[in-house]
XYZ file of C-alpha atoms in Angstrom:
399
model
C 14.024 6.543 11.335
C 10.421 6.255 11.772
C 8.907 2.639 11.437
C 6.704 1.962 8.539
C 3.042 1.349 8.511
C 3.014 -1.419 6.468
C 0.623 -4.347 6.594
C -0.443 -7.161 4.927
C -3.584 -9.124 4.648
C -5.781 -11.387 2.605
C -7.362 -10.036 -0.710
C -10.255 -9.452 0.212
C -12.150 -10.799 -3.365
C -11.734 -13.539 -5.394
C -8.441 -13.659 -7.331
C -8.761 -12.264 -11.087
C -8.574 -15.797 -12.671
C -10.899 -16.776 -10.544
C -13.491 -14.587 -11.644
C -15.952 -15.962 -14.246
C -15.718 -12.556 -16.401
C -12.716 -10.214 -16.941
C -12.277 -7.340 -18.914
C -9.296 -5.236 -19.524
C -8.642 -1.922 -21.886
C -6.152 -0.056 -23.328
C -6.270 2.688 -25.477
C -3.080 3.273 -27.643
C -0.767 6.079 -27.763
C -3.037 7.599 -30.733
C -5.456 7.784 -28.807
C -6.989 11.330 -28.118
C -6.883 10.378 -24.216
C -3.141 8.821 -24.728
C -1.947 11.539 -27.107
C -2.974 13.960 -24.077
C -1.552 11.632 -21.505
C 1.897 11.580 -23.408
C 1.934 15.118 -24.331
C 1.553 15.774 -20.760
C 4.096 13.446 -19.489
C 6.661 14.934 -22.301
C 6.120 18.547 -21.154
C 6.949 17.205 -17.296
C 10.352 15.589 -18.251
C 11.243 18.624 -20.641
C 10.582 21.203 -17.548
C 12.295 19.040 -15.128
C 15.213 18.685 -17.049
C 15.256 22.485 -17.959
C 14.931 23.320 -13.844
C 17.792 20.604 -13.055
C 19.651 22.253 -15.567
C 19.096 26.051 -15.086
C 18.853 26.115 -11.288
C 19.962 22.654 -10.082
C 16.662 21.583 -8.905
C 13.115 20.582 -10.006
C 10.948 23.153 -9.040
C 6.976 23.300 -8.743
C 5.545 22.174 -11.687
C 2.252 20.278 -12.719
C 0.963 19.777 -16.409
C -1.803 17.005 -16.200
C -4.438 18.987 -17.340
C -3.875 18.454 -20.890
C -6.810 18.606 -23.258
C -7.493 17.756 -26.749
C -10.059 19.521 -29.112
C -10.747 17.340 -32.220
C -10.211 18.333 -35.863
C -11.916 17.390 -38.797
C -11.106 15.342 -41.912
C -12.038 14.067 -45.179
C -10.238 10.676 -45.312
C -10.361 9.419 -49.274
C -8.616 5.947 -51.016
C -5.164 6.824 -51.853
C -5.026 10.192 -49.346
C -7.460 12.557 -48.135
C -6.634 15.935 -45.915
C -7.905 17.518 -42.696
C -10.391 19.832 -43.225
C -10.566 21.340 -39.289
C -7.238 21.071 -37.341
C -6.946 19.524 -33.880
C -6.405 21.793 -30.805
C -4.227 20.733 -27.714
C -4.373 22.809 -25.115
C -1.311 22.402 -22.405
C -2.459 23.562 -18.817
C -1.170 23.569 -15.598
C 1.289 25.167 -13.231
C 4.863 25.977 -13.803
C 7.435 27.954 -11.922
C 8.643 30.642 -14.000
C 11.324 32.407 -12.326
C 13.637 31.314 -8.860
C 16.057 33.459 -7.349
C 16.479 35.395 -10.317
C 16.452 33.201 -13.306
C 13.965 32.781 -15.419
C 12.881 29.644 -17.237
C 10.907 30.137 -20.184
C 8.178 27.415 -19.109
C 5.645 27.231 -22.059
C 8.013 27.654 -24.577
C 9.829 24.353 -23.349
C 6.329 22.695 -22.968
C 5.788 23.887 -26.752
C 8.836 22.111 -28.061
C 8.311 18.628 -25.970
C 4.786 18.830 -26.931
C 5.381 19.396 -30.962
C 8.790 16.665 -30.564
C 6.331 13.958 -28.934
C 3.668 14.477 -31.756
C 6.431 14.134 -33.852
C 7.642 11.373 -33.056
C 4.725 9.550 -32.372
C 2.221 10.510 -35.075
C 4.257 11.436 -37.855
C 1.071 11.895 -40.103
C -0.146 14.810 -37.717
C 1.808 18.027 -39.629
C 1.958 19.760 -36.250
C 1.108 24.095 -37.621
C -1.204 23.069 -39.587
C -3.300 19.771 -38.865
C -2.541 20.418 -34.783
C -2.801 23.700 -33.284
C -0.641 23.483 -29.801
C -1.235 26.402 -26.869
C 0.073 25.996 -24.224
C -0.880 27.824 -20.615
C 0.723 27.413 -17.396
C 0.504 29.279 -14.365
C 2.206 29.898 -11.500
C 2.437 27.564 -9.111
C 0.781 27.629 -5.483
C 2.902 29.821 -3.073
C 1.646 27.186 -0.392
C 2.601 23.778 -2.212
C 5.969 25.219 -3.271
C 6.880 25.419 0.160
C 6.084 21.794 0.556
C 9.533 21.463 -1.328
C 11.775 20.713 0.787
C 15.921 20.909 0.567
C 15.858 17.747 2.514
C 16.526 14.055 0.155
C 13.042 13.066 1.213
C 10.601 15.016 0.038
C 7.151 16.386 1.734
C 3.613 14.548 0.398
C 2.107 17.606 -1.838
C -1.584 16.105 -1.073
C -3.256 13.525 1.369
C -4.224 10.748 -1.510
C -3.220 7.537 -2.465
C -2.496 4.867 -5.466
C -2.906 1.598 -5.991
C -0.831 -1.421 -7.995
C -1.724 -4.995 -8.888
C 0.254 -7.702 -9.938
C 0.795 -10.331 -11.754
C -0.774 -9.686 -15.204
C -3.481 -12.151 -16.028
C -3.702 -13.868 -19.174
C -5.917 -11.550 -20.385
C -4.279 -8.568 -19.363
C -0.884 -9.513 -21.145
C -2.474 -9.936 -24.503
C -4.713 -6.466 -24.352
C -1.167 -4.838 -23.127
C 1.078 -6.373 -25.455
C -1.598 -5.888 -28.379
C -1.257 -2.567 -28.849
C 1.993 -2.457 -27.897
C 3.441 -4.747 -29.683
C 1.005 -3.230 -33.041
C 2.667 0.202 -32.788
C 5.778 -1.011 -32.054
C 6.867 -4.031 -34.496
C 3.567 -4.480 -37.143
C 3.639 -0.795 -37.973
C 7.063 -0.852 -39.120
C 6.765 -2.577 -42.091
C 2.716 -2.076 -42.370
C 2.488 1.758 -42.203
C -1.447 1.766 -43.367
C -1.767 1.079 -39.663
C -2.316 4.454 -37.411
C -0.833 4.733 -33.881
C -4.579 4.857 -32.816
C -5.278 1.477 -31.628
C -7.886 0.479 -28.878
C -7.684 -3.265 -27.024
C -10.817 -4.304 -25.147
C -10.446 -8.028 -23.699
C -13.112 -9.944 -22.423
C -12.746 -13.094 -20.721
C -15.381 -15.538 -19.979
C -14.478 -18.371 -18.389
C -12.386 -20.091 -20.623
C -12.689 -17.747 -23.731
C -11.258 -14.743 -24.379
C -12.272 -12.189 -26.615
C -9.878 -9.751 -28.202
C -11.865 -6.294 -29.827
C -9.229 -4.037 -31.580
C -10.230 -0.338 -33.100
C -7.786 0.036 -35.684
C -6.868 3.552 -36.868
C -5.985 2.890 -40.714
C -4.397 5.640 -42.772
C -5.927 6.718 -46.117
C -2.551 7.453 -48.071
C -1.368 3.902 -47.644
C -4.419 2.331 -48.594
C -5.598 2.622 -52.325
C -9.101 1.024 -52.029
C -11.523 -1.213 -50.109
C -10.161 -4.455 -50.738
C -6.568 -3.132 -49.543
C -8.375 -2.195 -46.645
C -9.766 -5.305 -46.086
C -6.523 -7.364 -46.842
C -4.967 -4.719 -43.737
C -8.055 -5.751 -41.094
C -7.260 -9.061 -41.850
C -3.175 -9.136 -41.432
C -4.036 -6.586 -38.032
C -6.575 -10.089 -36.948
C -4.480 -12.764 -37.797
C -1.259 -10.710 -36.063
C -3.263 -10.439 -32.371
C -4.250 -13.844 -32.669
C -1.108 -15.505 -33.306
C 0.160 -12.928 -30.279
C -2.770 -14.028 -28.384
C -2.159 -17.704 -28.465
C 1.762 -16.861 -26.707
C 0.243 -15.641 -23.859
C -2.515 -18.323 -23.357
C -3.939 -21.633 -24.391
C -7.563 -20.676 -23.918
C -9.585 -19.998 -26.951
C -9.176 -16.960 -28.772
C -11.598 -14.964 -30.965
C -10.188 -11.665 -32.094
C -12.301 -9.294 -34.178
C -10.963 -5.857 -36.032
C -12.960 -2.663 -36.241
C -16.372 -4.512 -36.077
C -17.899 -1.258 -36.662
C -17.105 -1.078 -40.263
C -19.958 -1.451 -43.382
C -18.469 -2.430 -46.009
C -21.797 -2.485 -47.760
C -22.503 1.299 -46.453
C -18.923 2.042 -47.523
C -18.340 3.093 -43.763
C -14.552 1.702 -42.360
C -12.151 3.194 -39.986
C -9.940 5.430 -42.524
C -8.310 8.402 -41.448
C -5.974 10.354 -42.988
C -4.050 11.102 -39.822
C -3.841 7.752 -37.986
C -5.768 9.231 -34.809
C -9.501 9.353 -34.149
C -8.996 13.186 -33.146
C -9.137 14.191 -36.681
C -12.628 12.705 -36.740
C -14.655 13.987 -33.667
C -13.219 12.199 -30.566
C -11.817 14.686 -27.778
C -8.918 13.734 -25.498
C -8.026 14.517 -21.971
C -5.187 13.550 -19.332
C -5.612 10.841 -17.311
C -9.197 9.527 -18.917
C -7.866 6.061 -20.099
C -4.684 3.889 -18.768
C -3.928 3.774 -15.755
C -0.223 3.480 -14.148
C 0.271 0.334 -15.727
C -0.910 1.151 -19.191
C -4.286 -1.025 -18.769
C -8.069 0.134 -17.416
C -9.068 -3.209 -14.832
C -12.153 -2.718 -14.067
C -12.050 -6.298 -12.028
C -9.123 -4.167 -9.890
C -8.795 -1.507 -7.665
C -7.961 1.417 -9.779
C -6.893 5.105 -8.676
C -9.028 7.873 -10.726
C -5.955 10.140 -10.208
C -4.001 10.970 -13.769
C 0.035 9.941 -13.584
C 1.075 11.589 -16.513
C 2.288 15.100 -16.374
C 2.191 15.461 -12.657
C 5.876 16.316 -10.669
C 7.912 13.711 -9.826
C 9.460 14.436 -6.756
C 6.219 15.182 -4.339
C 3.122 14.340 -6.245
C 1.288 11.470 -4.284
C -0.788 10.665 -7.980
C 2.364 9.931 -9.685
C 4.793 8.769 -6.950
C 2.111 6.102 -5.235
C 0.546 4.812 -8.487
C 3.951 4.210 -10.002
C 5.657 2.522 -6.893
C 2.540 0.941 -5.763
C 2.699 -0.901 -9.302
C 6.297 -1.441 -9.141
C 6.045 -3.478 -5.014
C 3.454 -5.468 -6.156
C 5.619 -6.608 -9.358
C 8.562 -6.798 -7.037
C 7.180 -8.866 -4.659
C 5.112 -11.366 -6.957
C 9.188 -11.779 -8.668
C 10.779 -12.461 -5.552
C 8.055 -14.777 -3.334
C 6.989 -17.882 -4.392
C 3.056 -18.962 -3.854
C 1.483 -15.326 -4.709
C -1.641 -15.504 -7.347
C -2.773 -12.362 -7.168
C -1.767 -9.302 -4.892
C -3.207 -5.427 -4.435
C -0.762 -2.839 -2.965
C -2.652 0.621 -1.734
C -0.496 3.512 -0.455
C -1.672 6.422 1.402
C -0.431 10.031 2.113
C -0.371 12.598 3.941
C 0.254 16.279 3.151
C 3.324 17.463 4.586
C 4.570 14.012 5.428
C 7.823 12.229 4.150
C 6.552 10.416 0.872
C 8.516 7.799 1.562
C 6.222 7.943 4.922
C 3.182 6.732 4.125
C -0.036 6.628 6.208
C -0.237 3.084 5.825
C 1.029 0.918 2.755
C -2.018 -1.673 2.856
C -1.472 -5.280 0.715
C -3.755 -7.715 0.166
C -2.152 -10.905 -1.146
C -4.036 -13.953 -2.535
C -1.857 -17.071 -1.968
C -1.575 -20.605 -3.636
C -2.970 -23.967 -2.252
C -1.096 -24.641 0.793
C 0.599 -21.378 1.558
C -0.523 -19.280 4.441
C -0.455 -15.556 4.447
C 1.865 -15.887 7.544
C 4.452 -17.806 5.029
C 4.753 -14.631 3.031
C 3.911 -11.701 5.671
C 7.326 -10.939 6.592
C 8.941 -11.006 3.099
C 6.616 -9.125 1.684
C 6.703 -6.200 4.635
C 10.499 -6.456 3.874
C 10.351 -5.885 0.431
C 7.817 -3.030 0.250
C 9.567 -0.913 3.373
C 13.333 -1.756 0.640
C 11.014 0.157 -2.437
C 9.471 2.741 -0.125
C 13.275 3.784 1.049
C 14.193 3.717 -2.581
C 11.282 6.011 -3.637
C 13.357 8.822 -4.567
C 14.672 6.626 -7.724
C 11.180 6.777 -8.913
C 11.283 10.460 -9.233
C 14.585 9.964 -11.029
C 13.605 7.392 -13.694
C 10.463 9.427 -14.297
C 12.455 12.414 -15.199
C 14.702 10.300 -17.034
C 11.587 8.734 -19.013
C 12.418 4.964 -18.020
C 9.003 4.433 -16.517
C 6.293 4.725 -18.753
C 3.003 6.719 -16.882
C 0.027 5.336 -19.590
């Protein structure tokens, strides 16, 4: 087998908590951008699991071209009802029909699309306050033969992604935020909608926590219910704040609200798309479900694209997943970049060069970790083809 082009290097910046200001983002899986990002990634399991299935392989398929239209609604104390629906749109490409059988691609996107909306904002009464439409094409005769019957398969595009590790301080409480909100506060607070936005900012010492809450109208029977719900929302990040770090914490909830003005952030829907605010695939979270502006980022959208040959999905995901690897198994990392590069028509588990940039503790040289490090991301790169199995299988999450 060929040898790897892997090297590995100084970062070439300061490392994150070095850096006098940080900010991080995430925008919850309400989100117009998120609801198109998951919608996406839904449709791309549901056709790969129908083409495993029907034919025995996963054939040429893209859907990352998602796009959300927003509705209209008239949120009101106690309950209020969408006046406009919301439109997604599913685009992309999608093999309809191989050596004689036909799979009944937009259908299947249909169904993923309406059971992810489903389960995910159960307040959106998909036929009536979401419109779905769905339109895939055929794929390119020239990038389905980049399919190959072989285990590895050929890069689909010359591009590249890009990982980070480990989570700063700041970046574990933005992450865990929203996550944690939608996942354990909403359970037994259900005024709060599954739109939730995280912006941390950290200067020097300080960090400051800025949540958009999405609150839902039927749960809430007037303003000072609302207010009592910003509150339990701040004092919940904060106390999850302060297990993450002992710097000081400010955290502030939907600072756009007048109460005076009688304008809040109530919805009757839990998302912002039933009040203006369009969504597309891949225009928040990256790979590792935060926007770093302090980091490298790749612009490319994860969500929705193929699994097996797609240098946007594969790279970003297993660029993410060596530089977590390797910051678990070498001591004396503090901050590390991992950049992958393709080539069209190359092995993907070939890159053009896998490029890391490692920032090291007090008294450990880069030629103390070189080796290891090389070692470990040539092990992931041979084991890329388990990427493109836990993607299908929905164990790595894309947003």
């Amino acid at each position: 087998m060929t040898e790897r082009n892997i090297r590995v290097e100084a970062l070439d910046r300061p490392a994150v908590d070095d850096q006098t200001v940080e900010i991080v983002e995430r925008k919850g899986i309400g989100h117009p951008d998120s609801l198109c990002d998951g919608i996406a990634e839904s449709v791309s399991r549901a056709l790969a699991a129908a083409y495993l299935d029907r034919v025995g392989t996963i054939l040429h398929y893209n859907t990352d071209e998602t796009q959300l239209v927003a509705g209209n609604a008239a949120p009101a104390f106690g309950g209020g009802e969408m006046i406009e629906p919301i439109y997604i749109l599913i685009v992309g490409r999608a093999t309809s029909e191989y050596e004689g059988t036909k799979i009944p691609t937009e259908p299947i996107a249909l169904r993923a699309a309406r059971q992810y909306l489903d389960a995910h904002v159960p307040h959106l009464d998909v036929g009536t306050d979401v419109i779905l439409d769905a339109k895939l094409g055929e794929g390119s005769g020239d990038l389905q033969d980049v399919f190959d019957d072989g285990s590895v398969p050929m890069a689909n595009d010359t591009s590249f992604g890009v990982g980070h590790a480990p989570l700063s301080e700041t970046e574990e409480i933005v992450l865990n935020t929203e996550r944690r909100l939608n996942r354990e506060y909403a359970a037994d607070n259900p005024e709060l909608g599954a739109d939730i936005k995280v912006m941390g900012k950290r200067e020097g010492d300080r960090i400051d926590v800025t949540v958009a809450a999405a609150m839902i109208d039927a749960h809430i029977a007037s303003l000072g219910e609302y207010t009592d719900a910003v509150a339990g929302v701040r004092e919940y990040v904060t106390d999850l704040a302060r297990e993450y770090t002992d710097r000081e914490i400010e955290v502030r909830v939907n600072t756009a609200d007048d109460y005076d003005e009688g304008s809040i952030y109530l919805t009757t829907t839990g998302t912002s798309a039933e009040q203006g605010d369009d969504g597309s695939v891949g225009r928040g979270n990256r790979a590792n479900g935060l926007i770093t502006p302090n980091r490298s980022m790749s612009m490319e959208a994860t969500s929705g694209k193929n699994p097996v040959n797609h240098i946007g999905k594969l790279y970003n995901l297993l660029s993410t997943e060596i530089a977590e690897s390797v910051v678990d198994e070498v001591d004396g990392i503090r901050d590390l970049r991992v950049r992958l590069v393709s080539r069209i028509g190359q092995p993907v588990d070939q890159p053009h060069v896998a490029d890391v940039h490692v920032s090291t503790e007090s008294g450990v040289a880069i030629g103390d970790v070189e080796s290891k490090v090389g070692r470990i991301v040539d092990r992931e790169l041979a084991d890329l083809t388990d990427v493109t199995r836990r993607a299908v299988d929905g164990e790595i999450a894309t947003f």
